[in-house]
Short mmCIF file of C-alpha atoms and ligand atoms in Angstrom, two decimals:
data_model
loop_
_atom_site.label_atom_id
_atom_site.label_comp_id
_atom_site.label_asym_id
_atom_site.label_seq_id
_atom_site.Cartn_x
_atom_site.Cartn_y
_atom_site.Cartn_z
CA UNK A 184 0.00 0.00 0.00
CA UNK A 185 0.94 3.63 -0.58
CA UNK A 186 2.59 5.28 2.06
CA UNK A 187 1.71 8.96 2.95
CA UNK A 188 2.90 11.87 5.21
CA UNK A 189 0.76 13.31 7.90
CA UNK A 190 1.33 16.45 9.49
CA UNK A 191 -0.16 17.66 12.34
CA UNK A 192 -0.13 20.92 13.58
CA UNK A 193 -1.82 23.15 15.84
CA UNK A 194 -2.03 25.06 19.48
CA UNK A 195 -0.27 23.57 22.17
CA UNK A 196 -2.16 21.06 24.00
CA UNK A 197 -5.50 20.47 22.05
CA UNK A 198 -4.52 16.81 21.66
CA UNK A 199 -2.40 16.42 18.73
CA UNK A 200 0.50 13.71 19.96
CA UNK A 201 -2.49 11.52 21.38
CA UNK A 202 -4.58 11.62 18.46
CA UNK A 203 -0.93 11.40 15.64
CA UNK A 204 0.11 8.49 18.01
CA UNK A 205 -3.27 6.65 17.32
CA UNK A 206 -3.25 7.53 14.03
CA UNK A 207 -0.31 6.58 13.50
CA UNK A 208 -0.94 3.10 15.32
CA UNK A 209 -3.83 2.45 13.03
CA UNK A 210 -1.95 2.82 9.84
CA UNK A 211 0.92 0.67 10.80
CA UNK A 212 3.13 4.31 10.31
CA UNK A 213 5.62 5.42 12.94
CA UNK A 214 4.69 8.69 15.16
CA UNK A 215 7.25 11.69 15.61
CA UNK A 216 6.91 13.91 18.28
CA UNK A 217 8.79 17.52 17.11
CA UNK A 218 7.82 18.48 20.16
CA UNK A 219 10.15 16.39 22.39
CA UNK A 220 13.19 17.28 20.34
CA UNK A 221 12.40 20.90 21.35
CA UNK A 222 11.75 20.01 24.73
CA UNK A 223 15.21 17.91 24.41
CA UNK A 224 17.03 20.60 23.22
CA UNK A 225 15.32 22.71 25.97
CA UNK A 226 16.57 20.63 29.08
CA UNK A 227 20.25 20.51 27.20
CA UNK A 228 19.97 24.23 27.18
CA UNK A 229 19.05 24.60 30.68
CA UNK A 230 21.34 21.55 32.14
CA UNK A 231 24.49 23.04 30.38
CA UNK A 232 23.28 26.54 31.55
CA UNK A 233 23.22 27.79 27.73
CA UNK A 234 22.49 31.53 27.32
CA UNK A 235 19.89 31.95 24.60
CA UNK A 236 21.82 35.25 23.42
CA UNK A 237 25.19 33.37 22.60
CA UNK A 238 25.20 32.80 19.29
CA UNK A 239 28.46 30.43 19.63
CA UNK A 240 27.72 28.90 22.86
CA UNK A 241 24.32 27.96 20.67
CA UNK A 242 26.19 26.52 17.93
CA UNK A 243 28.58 24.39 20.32
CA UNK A 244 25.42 23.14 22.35
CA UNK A 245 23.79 21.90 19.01
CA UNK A 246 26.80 19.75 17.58
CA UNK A 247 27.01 18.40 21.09
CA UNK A 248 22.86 16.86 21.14
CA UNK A 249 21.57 14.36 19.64
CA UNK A 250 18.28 13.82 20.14
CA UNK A 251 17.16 9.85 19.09
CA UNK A 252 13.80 7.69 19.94
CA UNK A 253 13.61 4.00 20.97
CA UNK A 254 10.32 2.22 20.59
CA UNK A 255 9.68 1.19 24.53
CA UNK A 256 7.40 -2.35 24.33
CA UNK A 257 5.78 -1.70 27.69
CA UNK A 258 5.18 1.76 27.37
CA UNK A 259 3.88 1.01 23.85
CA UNK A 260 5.38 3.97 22.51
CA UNK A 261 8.39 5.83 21.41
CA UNK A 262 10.30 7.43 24.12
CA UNK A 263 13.06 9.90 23.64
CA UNK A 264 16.20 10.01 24.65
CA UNK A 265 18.98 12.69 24.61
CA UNK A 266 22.75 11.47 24.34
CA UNK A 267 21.59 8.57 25.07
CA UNK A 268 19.51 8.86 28.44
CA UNK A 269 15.91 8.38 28.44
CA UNK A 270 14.16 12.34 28.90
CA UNK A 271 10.75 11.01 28.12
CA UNK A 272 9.35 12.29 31.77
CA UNK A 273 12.18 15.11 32.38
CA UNK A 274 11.18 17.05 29.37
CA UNK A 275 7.09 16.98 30.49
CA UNK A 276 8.43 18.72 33.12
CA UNK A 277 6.55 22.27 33.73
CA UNK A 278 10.09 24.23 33.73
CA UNK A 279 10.83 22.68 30.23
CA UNK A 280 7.51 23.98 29.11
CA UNK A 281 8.25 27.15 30.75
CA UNK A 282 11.22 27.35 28.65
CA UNK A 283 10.75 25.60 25.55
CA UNK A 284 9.07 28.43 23.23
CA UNK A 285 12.08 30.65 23.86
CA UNK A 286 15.25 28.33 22.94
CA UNK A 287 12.48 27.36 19.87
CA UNK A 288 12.64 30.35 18.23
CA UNK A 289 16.09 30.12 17.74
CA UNK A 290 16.82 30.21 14.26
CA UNK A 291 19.53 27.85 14.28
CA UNK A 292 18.10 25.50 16.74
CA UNK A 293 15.41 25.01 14.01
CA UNK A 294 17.31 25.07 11.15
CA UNK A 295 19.04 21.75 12.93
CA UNK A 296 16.07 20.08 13.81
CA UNK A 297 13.76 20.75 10.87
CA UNK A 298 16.56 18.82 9.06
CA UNK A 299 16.41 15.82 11.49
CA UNK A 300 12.60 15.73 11.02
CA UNK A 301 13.08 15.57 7.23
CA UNK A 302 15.22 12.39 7.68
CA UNK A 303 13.34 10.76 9.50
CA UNK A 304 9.98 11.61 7.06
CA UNK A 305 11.98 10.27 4.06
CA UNK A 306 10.35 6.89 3.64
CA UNK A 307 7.23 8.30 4.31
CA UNK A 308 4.33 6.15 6.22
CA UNK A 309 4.77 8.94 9.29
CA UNK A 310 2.73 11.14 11.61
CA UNK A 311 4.66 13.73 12.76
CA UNK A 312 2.89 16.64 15.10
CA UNK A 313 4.02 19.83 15.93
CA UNK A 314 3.76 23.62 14.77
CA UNK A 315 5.49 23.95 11.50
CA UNK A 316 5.83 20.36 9.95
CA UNK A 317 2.73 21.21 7.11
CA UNK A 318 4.57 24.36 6.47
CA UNK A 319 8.43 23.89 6.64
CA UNK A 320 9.19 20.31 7.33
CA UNK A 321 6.69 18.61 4.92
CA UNK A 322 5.54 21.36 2.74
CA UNK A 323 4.78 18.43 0.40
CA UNK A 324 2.59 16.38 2.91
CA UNK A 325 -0.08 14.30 1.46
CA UNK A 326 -2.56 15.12 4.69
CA UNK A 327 -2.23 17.78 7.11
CA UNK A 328 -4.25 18.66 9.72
CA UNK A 329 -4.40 21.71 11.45
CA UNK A 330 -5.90 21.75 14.93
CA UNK A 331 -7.46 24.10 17.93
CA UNK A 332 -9.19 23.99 20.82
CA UNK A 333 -10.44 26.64 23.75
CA UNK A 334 -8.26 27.39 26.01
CA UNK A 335 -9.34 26.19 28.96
CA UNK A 336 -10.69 22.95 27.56
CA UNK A 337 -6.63 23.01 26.78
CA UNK A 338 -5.22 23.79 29.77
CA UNK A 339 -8.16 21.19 31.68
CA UNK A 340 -6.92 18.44 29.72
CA UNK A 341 -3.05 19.11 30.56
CA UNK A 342 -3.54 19.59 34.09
CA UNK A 343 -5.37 16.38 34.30
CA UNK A 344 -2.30 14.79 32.07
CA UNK A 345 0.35 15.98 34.43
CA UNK A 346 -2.03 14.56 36.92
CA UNK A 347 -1.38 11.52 35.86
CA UNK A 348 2.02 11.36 36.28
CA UNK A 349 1.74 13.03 40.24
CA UNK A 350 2.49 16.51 38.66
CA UNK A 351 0.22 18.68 40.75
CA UNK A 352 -0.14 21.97 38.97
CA UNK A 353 -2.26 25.33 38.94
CA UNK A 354 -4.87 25.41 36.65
CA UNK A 355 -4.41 29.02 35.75
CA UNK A 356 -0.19 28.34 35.57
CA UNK A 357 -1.22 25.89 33.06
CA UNK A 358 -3.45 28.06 30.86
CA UNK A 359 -0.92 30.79 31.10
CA UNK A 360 1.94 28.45 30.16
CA UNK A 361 -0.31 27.60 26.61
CA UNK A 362 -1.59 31.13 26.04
CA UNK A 363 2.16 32.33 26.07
CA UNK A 364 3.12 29.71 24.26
CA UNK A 365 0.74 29.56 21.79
CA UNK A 366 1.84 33.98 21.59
CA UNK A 367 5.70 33.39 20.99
CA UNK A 368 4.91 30.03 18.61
CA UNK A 369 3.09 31.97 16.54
CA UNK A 370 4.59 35.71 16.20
CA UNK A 371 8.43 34.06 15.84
CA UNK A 372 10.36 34.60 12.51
CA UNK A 373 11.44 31.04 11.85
CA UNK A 374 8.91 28.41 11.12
CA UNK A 375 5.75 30.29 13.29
CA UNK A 376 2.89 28.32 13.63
CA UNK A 377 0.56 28.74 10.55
CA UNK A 378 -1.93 27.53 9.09
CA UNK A 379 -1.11 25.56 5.91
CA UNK A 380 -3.61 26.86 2.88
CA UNK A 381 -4.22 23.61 2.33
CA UNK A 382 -4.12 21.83 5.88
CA UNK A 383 -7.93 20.64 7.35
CA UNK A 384 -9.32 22.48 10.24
CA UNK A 385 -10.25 20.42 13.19
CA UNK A 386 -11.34 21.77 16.17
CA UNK A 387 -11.30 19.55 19.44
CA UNK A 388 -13.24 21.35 21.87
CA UNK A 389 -16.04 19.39 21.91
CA UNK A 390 -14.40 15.99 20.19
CA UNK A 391 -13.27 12.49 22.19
CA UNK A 392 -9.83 11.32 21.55
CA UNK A 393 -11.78 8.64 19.74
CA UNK A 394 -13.32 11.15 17.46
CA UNK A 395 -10.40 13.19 16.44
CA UNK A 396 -8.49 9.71 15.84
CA UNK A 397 -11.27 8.22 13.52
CA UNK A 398 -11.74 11.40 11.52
CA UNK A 399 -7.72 11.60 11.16
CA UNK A 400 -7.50 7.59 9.89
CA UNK A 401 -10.59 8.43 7.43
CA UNK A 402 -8.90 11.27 5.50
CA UNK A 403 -6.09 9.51 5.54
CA UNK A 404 -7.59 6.27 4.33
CA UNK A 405 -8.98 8.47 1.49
CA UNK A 406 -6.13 10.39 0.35
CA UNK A 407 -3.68 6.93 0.79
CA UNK A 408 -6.68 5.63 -1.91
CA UNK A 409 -5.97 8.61 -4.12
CA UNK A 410 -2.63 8.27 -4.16
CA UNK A 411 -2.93 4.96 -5.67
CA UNK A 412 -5.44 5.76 -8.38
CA UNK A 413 -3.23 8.84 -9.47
CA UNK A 414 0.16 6.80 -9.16
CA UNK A 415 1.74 9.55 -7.66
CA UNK A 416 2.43 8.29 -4.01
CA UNK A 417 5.91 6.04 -3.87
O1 CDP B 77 2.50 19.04 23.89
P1 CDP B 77 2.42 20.51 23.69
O2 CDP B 77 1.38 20.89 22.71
O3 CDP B 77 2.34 21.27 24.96
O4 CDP B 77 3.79 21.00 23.08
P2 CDP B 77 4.88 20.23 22.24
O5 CDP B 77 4.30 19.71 20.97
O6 CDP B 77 5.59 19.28 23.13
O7 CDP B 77 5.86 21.44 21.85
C1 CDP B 77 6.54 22.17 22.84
C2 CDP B 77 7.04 23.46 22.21
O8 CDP B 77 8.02 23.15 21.24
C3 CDP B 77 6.03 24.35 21.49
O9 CDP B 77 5.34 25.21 22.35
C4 CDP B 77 6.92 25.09 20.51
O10 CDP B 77 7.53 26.20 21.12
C5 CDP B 77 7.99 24.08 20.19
N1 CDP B 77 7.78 23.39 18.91
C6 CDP B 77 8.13 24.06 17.76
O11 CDP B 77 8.53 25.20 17.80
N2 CDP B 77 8.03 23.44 16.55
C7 CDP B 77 7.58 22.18 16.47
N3 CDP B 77 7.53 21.60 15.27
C8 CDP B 77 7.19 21.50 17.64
C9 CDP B 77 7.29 22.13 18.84
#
């Protein structure tokens, strides 16, 4: 079968890694989190006490990461890992999202990871979510999705997520965490988070996980058929 791309981007927080990673479990394609090689780069940053005005300390700090992900059986997922140590919890830490819209505006902090993304994407038959993949990293993307959600619908559903893993945290920290987030993603220079002309709108607000996942896996079904009656997919 025809193998597609699928980008998802959108706001932070209105669900896109748990709907790409069922997605991407229905179709048998691997899931990419850009996210967590932000984050990764983020808790590098921060470790190695990195100023975000030092052009060459930047430079030096991004030869010196690599940011890699090992499929985890019994978490049933891919977890990522930076040097080699598993960050998968570290980097869901609040301070990393605290941080992690600043050091991602850095030009060349992109410029490195956009080009790790496109690597990864070059077989195709991948879901990869974050806030510029329909617009930078996969301009070409056979599907891409482009997703909101209120704000506090947002910020409900992360605070019950950190929740889950006995992170106890302020409903209003979180929504102010996502609204300034969501303000520096999408004013930045490099790779701001857009709206591709010809992504799909899908607002979650009032959706179930299930919901977003099965209307995801039909377009995709649909455009993976299209691809095969044109010939054009490889
Ligand atoms: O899970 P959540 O929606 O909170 O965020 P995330 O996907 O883990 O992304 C964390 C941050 O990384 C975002 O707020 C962006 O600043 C940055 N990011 C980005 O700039 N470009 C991407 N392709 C993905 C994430």
């Amino acid at each position: 079968m025809n193998k597609i791309v699928i980008a998802i981007d959108g706001y932070s927080a209105c669900g896109k890694s748990t709907t790409a990673k069922e997605v991407a479990k229905a179709l048998g394609y691997t899931y990419i989190d850009s996210g967590a090689m932000y984050r990764a780069v983020t808790l590098y940053f921060h470790e190695n006490h990195i100023s975000l005005t030092n052009d060459k300390e930047i430079a030096k700090a991004i030869e010196n990461i690599e940011v890699t992900f090992r499929y985890d059986e019994e978490a049933g997922k891919n977890l990522a890992y930076l040097n080699g140590l598993n960050v998968e919890n570290e980097i869901r830490e609040m301070y990393v999202s605290e941080n992690v819209s600043q050091v991602s505006r850095i030009k060349a902090v992109r410029e490195a990871l956009v080009l790790q993304q496109q690597k990864l994407g070059k077989k195709k038959g991948v879901v990869m979510d974050g806030r510029d993949i329909g617009t930078v990293v996969f301009p070409n993307a056979e599907l891409k999705i482009f997703m909101l959600a209120d704000l506090y619908v947002r910020a409900t559903r992360r605070q019950n997520e950190l929740l889950g893993k006995d992170q106890m945290v302020d409903l209003e920290q979180v929504k102010k965490n996502l609204a300034t987030r969501d303000s520096i993603d999408t004013t930045r220079e490099v790779g701001p988070l857009k709206q591709a002309d010809d992504a799909v709108v899908l607002d979650t607000t009032f959706m179930t996980l299930e919901e977003q996942v099965d209307e995801v896996v039909n377009l995709a079904l649909s455009k993976i058929v299209k691809e095969k009656e044109t010939g054009m997919g490889s």
